[in-house]
PDB file of C-alpha atoms in Angstrom:
ATOM      1  CA  MET G   1     -35.571  36.889  -6.556  1.00  0.00           C
ATOM      2  CA  ALA G   2     -38.786  36.973  -8.578  1.00  0.00           C
ATOM      3  CA  ALA G   3     -40.701  35.169  -5.893  1.00  0.00           C
ATOM      4  CA  ARG G   4     -40.216  38.077  -3.542  1.00  0.00           C
ATOM      5  CA  GLN G   5     -42.782  39.978  -5.560  1.00  0.00           C
ATOM      6  CA  GLY G   6     -45.437  37.428  -4.721  1.00  0.00           C
ATOM      7  CA  THR G   7     -47.625  37.103  -1.689  1.00  0.00           C
ATOM      8  CA  LEU G   8     -48.170  34.395   0.844  1.00  0.00           C
ATOM      9  CA  GLU G   9     -51.136  33.671   3.105  1.00  0.00           C
ATOM     10  CA  LEU G  10     -50.986  31.065   5.807  1.00  0.00           C
ATOM     11  CA  ARG G  11     -54.090  29.760   7.543  1.00  0.00           C
ATOM     12  CA  TRP G  12     -54.068  27.538  10.577  1.00  0.00           C
ATOM     13  CA  GLU G  13     -56.743  26.084  12.799  1.00  0.00           C
ATOM     14  CA  PHE G  14     -55.709  25.217  16.294  1.00  0.00           C
ATOM     15  CA  ALA G  15     -56.835  22.005  17.945  1.00  0.00           C
ATOM     16  CA  LYS G  16     -59.977  22.683  19.970  1.00  0.00           C
ATOM     17  CA  VAL G  17     -59.525  22.661  23.714  1.00  0.00           C
ATOM     18  CA  ALA G  18     -61.939  23.177  26.608  1.00  0.00           C
ATOM     19  CA  LEU G  19     -61.389  26.873  27.161  1.00  0.00           C
ATOM     20  CA  SER G  20     -63.838  29.629  27.819  1.00  0.00           C
ATOM     21  CA  PRO G  21     -64.124  32.292  25.063  1.00  0.00           C
ATOM     22  CA  LEU G  22     -62.507  34.908  27.308  1.00  0.00           C
ATOM     23  CA  THR G  23     -59.579  32.644  28.196  1.00  0.00           C
ATOM     24  CA  CYS G  24     -59.084  31.815  24.479  1.00  0.00           C
ATOM     25  CA  SER G  25     -59.152  35.531  23.580  1.00  0.00           C
ATOM     26  CA  ILE G  26     -56.515  36.273  26.180  1.00  0.00           C
ATOM     27  CA  ALA G  27     -54.304  33.474  24.893  1.00  0.00           C
ATOM     28  CA  MET G  28     -54.650  34.578  21.259  1.00  0.00           C
ATOM     29  CA  GLU G  29     -53.785  38.147  22.254  1.00  0.00           C
ATOM     30  CA  VAL G  30     -50.337  36.877  23.272  1.00  0.00           C
ATOM     31  CA  LEU G  31     -49.814  35.369  19.833  1.00  0.00           C
ATOM     32  CA  SER G  32     -51.186  38.477  18.120  1.00  0.00           C
ATOM     33  CA  ARG G  33     -48.705  40.729  19.910  1.00  0.00           C
ATOM     34  CA  GLN G  34     -45.850  38.348  19.212  1.00  0.00           C
ATOM     35  CA  ILE G  35     -46.600  38.355  15.464  1.00  0.00           C
ATOM     36  CA  GLN G  36     -46.937  42.184  15.507  1.00  0.00           C
ATOM     37  CA  LEU G  37     -43.614  42.533  17.341  1.00  0.00           C
ATOM     38  CA  CYS G  38     -41.840  40.385  14.756  1.00  0.00           C
ATOM     39  CA  THR G  39     -43.402  42.482  11.999  1.00  0.00           C
ATOM     40  CA  ASP G  40     -42.273  45.732  13.650  1.00  0.00           C
ATOM     41  CA  GLN G  41     -38.734  44.307  13.907  1.00  0.00           C
ATOM     42  CA  GLN G  42     -38.942  43.410  10.175  1.00  0.00           C
ATOM     43  CA  LEU G  43     -38.529  39.727  10.907  1.00  0.00           C
ATOM     44  CA  ILE G  44     -41.814  39.146   9.055  1.00  0.00           C
ATOM     45  CA  SER G  45     -42.315  40.995   5.793  1.00  0.00           C
ATOM     46  CA  PRO G  46     -45.942  42.161   5.403  1.00  0.00           C
ATOM     47  CA  MET G  47     -47.760  41.851   2.115  1.00  0.00           C
ATOM     48  CA  PRO G  48     -47.251  45.062  -0.013  1.00  0.00           C
ATOM     49  CA  LYS G  49     -50.981  45.811  -0.333  1.00  0.00           C
ATOM     50  CA  CYS G  50     -51.492  45.324   3.443  1.00  0.00           C
ATOM     51  CA  LYS G  51     -48.922  47.839   4.597  1.00  0.00           C
ATOM     52  CA  SER G  52     -51.279  50.827   4.573  1.00  0.00           C
ATOM     53  CA  LEU G  53     -53.842  48.863   6.560  1.00  0.00           C
ATOM     54  CA  LYS G  54     -51.167  47.431   8.847  1.00  0.00           C
ATOM     55  CA  LEU G  55     -52.796  44.033   8.361  1.00  0.00           C
ATOM     56  CA  THR G  56     -50.567  41.145   9.406  1.00  0.00           C
ATOM     57  CA  HIS G  57     -53.096  38.558  10.647  1.00  0.00           C
ATOM     58  CA  LEU G  58     -56.730  37.836  11.430  1.00  0.00           C
ATOM     59  CA  ALA G  59     -57.845  35.647  14.338  1.00  0.00           C
ATOM     60  CA  PHE G  60     -61.266  34.400  15.330  1.00  0.00           C
ATOM     61  CA  ALA G  61     -61.672  31.679  17.992  1.00  0.00           C
ATOM     62  CA  ASP G  62     -59.484  28.799  16.783  1.00  0.00           C
ATOM     63  CA  ASP G  63     -59.088  30.125  13.242  1.00  0.00           C
ATOM     64  CA  LEU G  64     -55.915  32.099  12.366  1.00  0.00           C
ATOM     65  CA  MET G  65     -54.820  33.699   9.117  1.00  0.00           C
ATOM     66  CA  ILE G  66     -51.313  35.269   8.709  1.00  0.00           C
ATOM     67  CA  PHE G  67     -50.385  37.402   5.696  1.00  0.00           C
ATOM     68  CA  SER G  68     -46.810  37.702   4.554  1.00  0.00           C
ATOM     69  CA  LYS G  69     -44.608  38.579   1.594  1.00  0.00           C
ATOM     70  CA  VAL G  70     -42.978  35.537   0.040  1.00  0.00           C
ATOM     71  CA  SER G  71     -39.782  35.015   2.038  1.00  0.00           C
ATOM     72  CA  ILE G  72     -38.234  31.913   3.569  1.00  0.00           C
ATOM     73  CA  ALA G  73     -37.052  34.024   6.533  1.00  0.00           C
ATOM     74  CA  SER G  74     -40.588  35.299   7.145  1.00  0.00           C
ATOM     75  CA  LEU G  75     -42.026  31.821   7.022  1.00  0.00           C
ATOM     76  CA  GLU G  76     -39.451  30.467   9.416  1.00  0.00           C
ATOM     77  CA  THR G  77     -40.181  33.369  11.810  1.00  0.00           C
ATOM     78  CA  ILE G  78     -43.887  32.677  11.645  1.00  0.00           C
ATOM     79  CA  LEU G  79     -43.354  29.007  12.389  1.00  0.00           C
ATOM     80  CA  LEU G  80     -41.089  29.944  15.276  1.00  0.00           C
ATOM     81  CA  CYS G  81     -43.804  32.201  16.717  1.00  0.00           C
ATOM     82  CA  LEU G  82     -46.327  29.440  16.532  1.00  0.00           C
ATOM     83  CA  GLN G  83     -43.907  26.970  18.149  1.00  0.00           C
ATOM     84  CA  GLN G  84     -43.198  29.367  21.017  1.00  0.00           C
ATOM     85  CA  PHE G  85     -46.944  29.973  21.411  1.00  0.00           C
ATOM     86  CA  LYS G  86     -47.464  26.223  21.605  1.00  0.00           C
ATOM     87  CA  GLU G  87     -44.926  25.942  24.425  1.00  0.00           C
ATOM     88  CA  LEU G  88     -46.600  28.747  26.330  1.00  0.00           C
ATOM     89  CA  SER G  89     -50.230  27.784  25.918  1.00  0.00           C
ATOM     90  CA  ASP G  90     -50.188  24.126  24.797  1.00  0.00           C
ATOM     91  CA  LEU G  91     -52.322  25.154  21.785  1.00  0.00           C
ATOM     92  CA  HIS G  92     -50.838  23.388  18.800  1.00  0.00           C
ATOM     93  CA  ILE G  93     -51.410  23.549  15.038  1.00  0.00           C
ATOM     94  CA  ASN G  94     -53.841  21.121  13.437  1.00  0.00           C
ATOM     95  CA  PRO G  95     -51.964  20.058  10.267  1.00  0.00           C
ATOM     96  CA  ALA G  96     -55.085  18.422   8.741  1.00  0.00           C
ATOM     97  CA  LYS G  97     -56.777  21.855   8.616  1.00  0.00           C
ATOM     98  CA  SER G  98     -53.786  24.085   7.872  1.00  0.00           C
ATOM     99  CA  LEU G  99     -53.296  25.513   4.392  1.00  0.00           C
ATOM    100  CA  ILE G 100     -51.026  27.946   2.541  1.00  0.00           C
ATOM    101  CA  PHE G 101     -52.345  30.195  -0.223  1.00  0.00           C
ATOM    102  CA  PHE G 102     -49.981  31.645  -2.854  1.00  0.00           C
ATOM    103  CA  ALA G 103     -50.227  34.506  -5.319  1.00  0.00           C
ATOM    104  CA  GLY G 104     -47.556  35.351  -7.886  1.00  0.00           C
ATOM    105  CA  VAL G 105     -45.247  32.534  -6.765  1.00  0.00           C
ATOM    106  CA  THR G 106     -43.398  30.016  -9.009  1.00  0.00           C
ATOM    107  CA  ASP G 107     -43.969  26.301  -8.637  1.00  0.00           C
ATOM    108  CA  ALA G 108     -40.416  25.759  -7.404  1.00  0.00           C
ATOM    109  CA  ASP G 109     -40.871  28.295  -4.601  1.00  0.00           C
ATOM    110  CA  LYS G 110     -44.249  26.804  -3.754  1.00  0.00           C
ATOM    111  CA  ALA G 111     -42.650  23.394  -3.300  1.00  0.00           C
ATOM    112  CA  ALA G 112     -40.009  24.903  -1.017  1.00  0.00           C
ATOM    113  CA  PHE G 113     -42.549  26.627   1.218  1.00  0.00           C
ATOM    114  CA  LEU G 114     -44.765  23.551   1.419  1.00  0.00           C
ATOM    115  CA  ALA G 115     -41.789  21.406   2.364  1.00  0.00           C
ATOM    116  CA  ILE G 116     -40.723  23.781   5.161  1.00  0.00           C
ATOM    117  CA  SER G 117     -44.197  24.168   6.592  1.00  0.00           C
ATOM    118  CA  GLY G 118     -45.483  20.630   6.093  1.00  0.00           C
ATOM    119  CA  PHE G 119     -48.910  21.982   5.083  1.00  0.00           C
ATOM    120  CA  LEU G 120     -51.003  21.600   1.943  1.00  0.00           C
ATOM    121  CA  GLU G 121     -51.631  24.252  -0.680  1.00  0.00           C
ATOM    122  CA  GLY G 122     -55.064  25.923  -0.557  1.00  0.00           C
ATOM    123  CA  GLN G 123     -57.014  27.253  -3.536  1.00  0.00           C
ATOM    124  CA  LEU G 124     -58.351  30.768  -3.844  1.00  0.00           C
ATOM    125  CA  PRO G 125     -60.906  32.155  -3.169  1.00  0.00           C
ATOM    126  CA  VAL G 126     -60.777  31.114   0.450  1.00  0.00           C
ATOM    127  CA  LYS G 127     -63.679  31.179   2.919  1.00  0.00           C
ATOM    128  CA  TYR G 128     -63.333  32.893   6.253  1.00  0.00           C
ATOM    129  CA  LEU G 129     -66.082  32.566   8.898  1.00  0.00           C
ATOM    130  CA  GLY G 130     -68.262  30.940   6.256  1.00  0.00           C
ATOM    131  CA  ILE G 131     -67.950  33.848   3.751  1.00  0.00           C
ATOM    132  CA  PRO G 132     -65.893  33.759   0.516  1.00  0.00           C
ATOM    133  CA  LEU G 133     -63.120  36.350   0.531  1.00  0.00           C
ATOM    134  CA  ILE G 134     -63.280  37.918  -2.944  1.00  0.00           C
ATOM    135  CA  SER G 135     -62.307  41.322  -4.364  1.00  0.00           C
ATOM    136  CA  ALA G 136     -65.026  41.427  -7.052  1.00  0.00           C
ATOM    137  CA  ARG G 137     -68.787  41.705  -6.616  1.00  0.00           C
ATOM    138  CA  LEU G 138     -70.535  38.743  -5.049  1.00  0.00           C
ATOM    139  CA  SER G 139     -72.096  36.509  -7.696  1.00  0.00           C
ATOM    140  CA  ALA G 140     -74.770  33.837  -7.557  1.00  0.00           C
ATOM    141  CA  HIS G 141     -72.079  31.185  -7.748  1.00  0.00           C
ATOM    142  CA  HIS G 142     -70.448  32.472  -4.559  1.00  0.00           C
ATOM    143  CA  CYS G 143     -73.794  32.267  -2.789  1.00  0.00           C
ATOM    144  CA  THR G 144     -74.245  28.556  -3.464  1.00  0.00           C
ATOM    145  CA  PRO G 145     -73.102  27.627   0.110  1.00  0.00           C
ATOM    146  CA  LEU G 146     -75.809  29.868   1.581  1.00  0.00           C
ATOM    147  CA  LEU G 147     -78.547  28.236  -0.493  1.00  0.00           C
ATOM    148  CA  ASP G 148     -77.197  24.768   0.272  1.00  0.00           C
ATOM    149  CA  MET G 149     -77.243  25.525   3.975  1.00  0.00           C
ATOM    150  CA  ILE G 150     -80.902  26.671   3.801  1.00  0.00           C
ATOM    151  CA  ARG G 151     -81.887  23.591   1.787  1.00  0.00           C
ATOM    152  CA  LYS G 152     -80.161  21.322   4.309  1.00  0.00           C
ATOM    153  CA  ARG G 153     -82.081  22.854   7.186  1.00  0.00           C
ATOM    154  CA  LEU G 154     -85.375  22.636   5.363  1.00  0.00           C
ATOM    155  CA  GLN G 155     -84.657  19.000   4.573  1.00  0.00           C
ATOM    156  CA  LEU G 156     -84.337  18.311   8.293  1.00  0.00           C
ATOM    157  CA  TRP G 157     -87.323  20.332   9.336  1.00  0.00           C
ATOM    158  CA  LYS G 158     -89.843  18.996   6.822  1.00  0.00           C
ATOM    159  CA  ASN G 159     -89.604  15.520   8.426  1.00  0.00           C
ATOM    160  CA  LYS G 160     -90.731  16.784  11.827  1.00  0.00           C
ATOM    161  CA  LEU G 161     -94.426  17.362  11.011  1.00  0.00           C
ATOM    162  CA  LEU G 162     -94.276  21.020  11.930  1.00  0.00           C
ATOM    163  CA  SER G 163     -97.441  23.090  12.074  1.00  0.00           C
ATOM    164  CA  TYR G 164     -97.924  26.269  10.051  1.00  0.00           C
ATOM    165  CA  ALA G 165     -97.115  28.391  13.134  1.00  0.00           C
ATOM    166  CA  GLY G 166     -94.008  26.290  13.829  1.00  0.00           C
ATOM    167  CA  ARG G 167     -92.685  26.768  10.269  1.00  0.00           C
ATOM    168  CA  LEU G 168     -93.303  30.530  10.586  1.00  0.00           C
ATOM    169  CA  VAL G 169     -91.262  30.678  13.809  1.00  0.00           C
ATOM    170  CA  LEU G 170     -88.391  28.779  12.242  1.00  0.00           C
ATOM    171  CA  ILE G 171     -88.317  31.143   9.257  1.00  0.00           C
ATOM    172  CA  ARG G 172     -88.320  34.262  11.422  1.00  0.00           C
ATOM    173  CA  SER G 173     -85.880  33.023  14.089  1.00  0.00           C
ATOM    174  CA  VAL G 174     -83.432  30.799  12.145  1.00  0.00           C
ATOM    175  CA  LEU G 175     -83.504  31.349   8.398  1.00  0.00           C
ATOM    176  CA  GLU G 176     -83.586  35.149   8.633  1.00  0.00           C
ATOM    177  CA  ALA G 177     -80.368  35.136  10.671  1.00  0.00           C
ATOM    178  CA  SER G 178     -78.612  33.175   7.882  1.00  0.00           C
ATOM    179  CA  TYR G 179     -79.085  35.740   5.117  1.00  0.00           C
ATOM    180  CA  ILE G 180     -78.847  38.741   7.462  1.00  0.00           C
ATOM    181  CA  TYR G 181     -75.268  37.658   8.214  1.00  0.00           C
ATOM    182  CA  TRP G 182     -74.421  37.515   4.501  1.00  0.00           C
ATOM    183  CA  SER G 183     -76.189  40.772   3.787  1.00  0.00           C
ATOM    184  CA  GLY G 184     -74.172  42.541   6.461  1.00  0.00           C
ATOM    185  CA  ILE G 185     -70.939  41.587   4.676  1.00  0.00           C
ATOM    186  CA  TYR G 186     -71.884  41.506   0.956  1.00  0.00           C
ATOM    187  CA  GLY G 187     -74.793  42.686  -1.077  1.00  0.00           C
ATOM    188  CA  LEU G 188     -76.677  39.545  -2.184  1.00  0.00           C
ATOM    189  CA  PRO G 189     -77.400  39.307  -5.910  1.00  0.00           C
ATOM    190  CA  LEU G 190     -81.006  39.451  -7.116  1.00  0.00           C
ATOM    191  CA  SER G 191     -81.059  35.829  -8.271  1.00  0.00           C
ATOM    192  CA  THR G 192     -80.011  34.644  -4.814  1.00  0.00           C
ATOM    193  CA  ILE G 193     -82.689  36.760  -3.162  1.00  0.00           C
ATOM    194  CA  LYS G 194     -85.358  35.278  -5.422  1.00  0.00           C
ATOM    195  CA  ALA G 195     -84.094  31.743  -4.750  1.00  0.00           C
ATOM    196  CA  LEU G 196     -84.192  32.307  -0.985  1.00  0.00           C
ATOM    197  CA  GLU G 197     -87.675  33.746  -1.124  1.00  0.00           C
ATOM    198  CA  ALA G 198     -88.892  30.759  -3.201  1.00  0.00           C
ATOM    199  CA  LEU G 199     -87.467  28.264  -0.697  1.00  0.00           C
ATOM    200  CA  MET G 200     -88.950  30.004   2.308  1.00  0.00           C
ATOM    201  CA  ALA G 201     -92.335  30.491   0.683  1.00  0.00           C
ATOM    202  CA  SER G 202     -92.596  26.838  -0.244  1.00  0.00           C
ATOM    203  CA  PHE G 203     -91.543  25.778   3.255  1.00  0.00           C
ATOM    204  CA  LEU G 204     -94.061  28.118   4.869  1.00  0.00           C
ATOM    205  CA  TRP G 205     -97.090  26.978   2.865  1.00  0.00           C
ATOM    206  CA  LYS G 206     -96.238  23.400   2.091  1.00  0.00           C
ATOM    207  CA  GLY G 207     -93.601  22.350   4.605  1.00  0.00           C
ATOM    208  CA  SER G 208     -90.989  21.415   1.967  1.00  0.00           C
ATOM    209  CA  ASP G 209     -88.356  23.124  -0.174  1.00  0.00           C
ATOM    210  CA  SER G 210     -90.172  22.376  -3.423  1.00  0.00           C
ATOM    211  CA  THR G 211     -90.868  25.479  -5.498  1.00  0.00           C
ATOM    212  CA  ARG G 212     -93.562  23.812  -7.673  1.00  0.00           C
ATOM    213  CA  PHE G 213     -96.556  24.912  -5.633  1.00  0.00           C
ATOM    214  CA  LEU G 214     -99.317  27.497  -5.998  1.00  0.00           C
ATOM    215  CA  HIS G 215     -99.034  29.772  -2.976  1.00  0.00           C
ATOM    216  CA  PRO G 216    -102.217  31.252  -1.404  1.00  0.00           C
ATOM    217  CA  LEU G 217    -100.590  34.694  -1.065  1.00  0.00           C
ATOM    218  CA  SER G 218     -97.700  36.469  -2.789  1.00  0.00           C
ATOM    219  CA  TRP G 219     -94.480  36.686  -0.870  1.00  0.00           C
ATOM    220  CA  ALA G 220     -94.700  40.484  -0.945  1.00  0.00           C
ATOM    221  CA  ALA G 221     -97.986  40.260   1.021  1.00  0.00           C
ATOM    222  CA  VAL G 222     -96.457  37.779   3.463  1.00  0.00           C
ATOM    223  CA  CYS G 223     -93.622  40.190   4.194  1.00  0.00           C
ATOM    224  CA  LEU G 224     -95.928  43.044   5.193  1.00  0.00           C
ATOM    225  CA  PRO G 225     -96.046  44.036   8.885  1.00  0.00           C
ATOM    226  CA  LYS G 226     -98.727  42.287  10.930  1.00  0.00           C
ATOM    227  CA  LYS G 227    -100.726  45.502  11.367  1.00  0.00           C
ATOM    228  CA  GLU G 228    -100.976  45.663   7.568  1.00  0.00           C
ATOM    229  CA  GLY G 229    -102.151  42.087   7.189  1.00  0.00           C
ATOM    230  CA  GLY G 230     -98.808  40.351   6.689  1.00  0.00           C
ATOM    231  CA  LEU G 231     -96.871  37.878   8.826  1.00  0.00           C
ATOM    232  CA  GLY G 232     -94.047  40.156   9.817  1.00  0.00           C
ATOM    233  CA  ILE G 233     -91.306  38.326   7.845  1.00  0.00           C
ATOM    234  CA  ARG G 234     -88.669  40.844   6.812  1.00  0.00           C
ATOM    235  CA  HIS G 235     -88.281  41.228   3.053  1.00  0.00           C
ATOM    236  CA  ILE G 236     -84.890  39.984   1.978  1.00  0.00           C
ATOM    237  CA  SER G 237     -84.271  42.803  -0.468  1.00  0.00           C
ATOM    238  CA  GLU G 238     -84.935  45.390   2.260  1.00  0.00           C
ATOM    239  CA  VAL G 239     -82.590  43.606   4.663  1.00  0.00           C
ATOM    240  CA  ASN G 240     -80.001  43.421   1.889  1.00  0.00           C
ATOM    241  CA  SER G 241     -80.309  47.175   1.218  1.00  0.00           C
ATOM    242  CA  ALA G 242     -79.933  47.930   4.936  1.00  0.00           C
ATOM    243  CA  GLY G 243     -76.809  45.766   5.048  1.00  0.00           C
ATOM    244  CA  ILE G 244     -75.256  47.622   2.122  1.00  0.00           C
ATOM    245  CA  ILE G 245     -76.059  51.002   3.657  1.00  0.00           C
ATOM    246  CA  LYS G 246     -74.503  49.919   6.932  1.00  0.00           C
ATOM    247  CA  LEU G 247     -71.315  48.935   5.119  1.00  0.00           C
ATOM    248  CA  LEU G 248     -71.183  52.328   3.356  1.00  0.00           C
ATOM    249  CA  TRP G 249     -71.712  54.014   6.687  1.00  0.00           C
ATOM    250  CA  LYS G 250     -68.785  52.085   8.193  1.00  0.00           C
ATOM    251  CA  ILE G 251     -66.530  53.009   5.246  1.00  0.00           C
ATOM    252  CA  VAL G 252     -67.419  56.694   5.526  1.00  0.00           C
TER     253      VAL G 252
END
């Protein structure tokens, strides 16, 4: 069947329960081994491009992604695994946040899979842990959520009458963590780096996210170490380069 050449990705989010992180990890390990056992027994057909990596699923907290070749039998086995896991742990699927992503599948086969699972069809590219999963180079368009998140935080902070020192602490302790996380996974494009620097500079000197303001010092001077006359804010381009080098080191 032509659809067998396609791929299928299923993503579920389990209903949140009052469990400690360690207890949740132990429970998800049971499901992880169950999925792997079904894959080893060829009850679940892995995606062709994932065979060399032996990638069958990804799990983080209450977020679960399962990768499979398009097959009704594989889908039914996956649903059976999730049902058995529910009976063991009382962790059930949240249908409102469960999606199926297709690639190379006909509309008729899509309808069949959606009817069996009862979930909605998701659109690629998909985000995982807040990061878009793409195979190409990260573009400025993909970084829009990062900029929106920074603007949202600045919008909340500027109404709190923060002092200059308070704004500096927020930039160093909160905003830096946001782009460091992205830089450790993708290399941020230059346009996004400039946009982030403009937002942080305006917030530091003026207390708002407006970029129409004459700054007393250049951002390059602000990012110098304190012993050299700067404020100790790490330069985004340097953090970005360090993140890329770390990724290369991991690959090697």
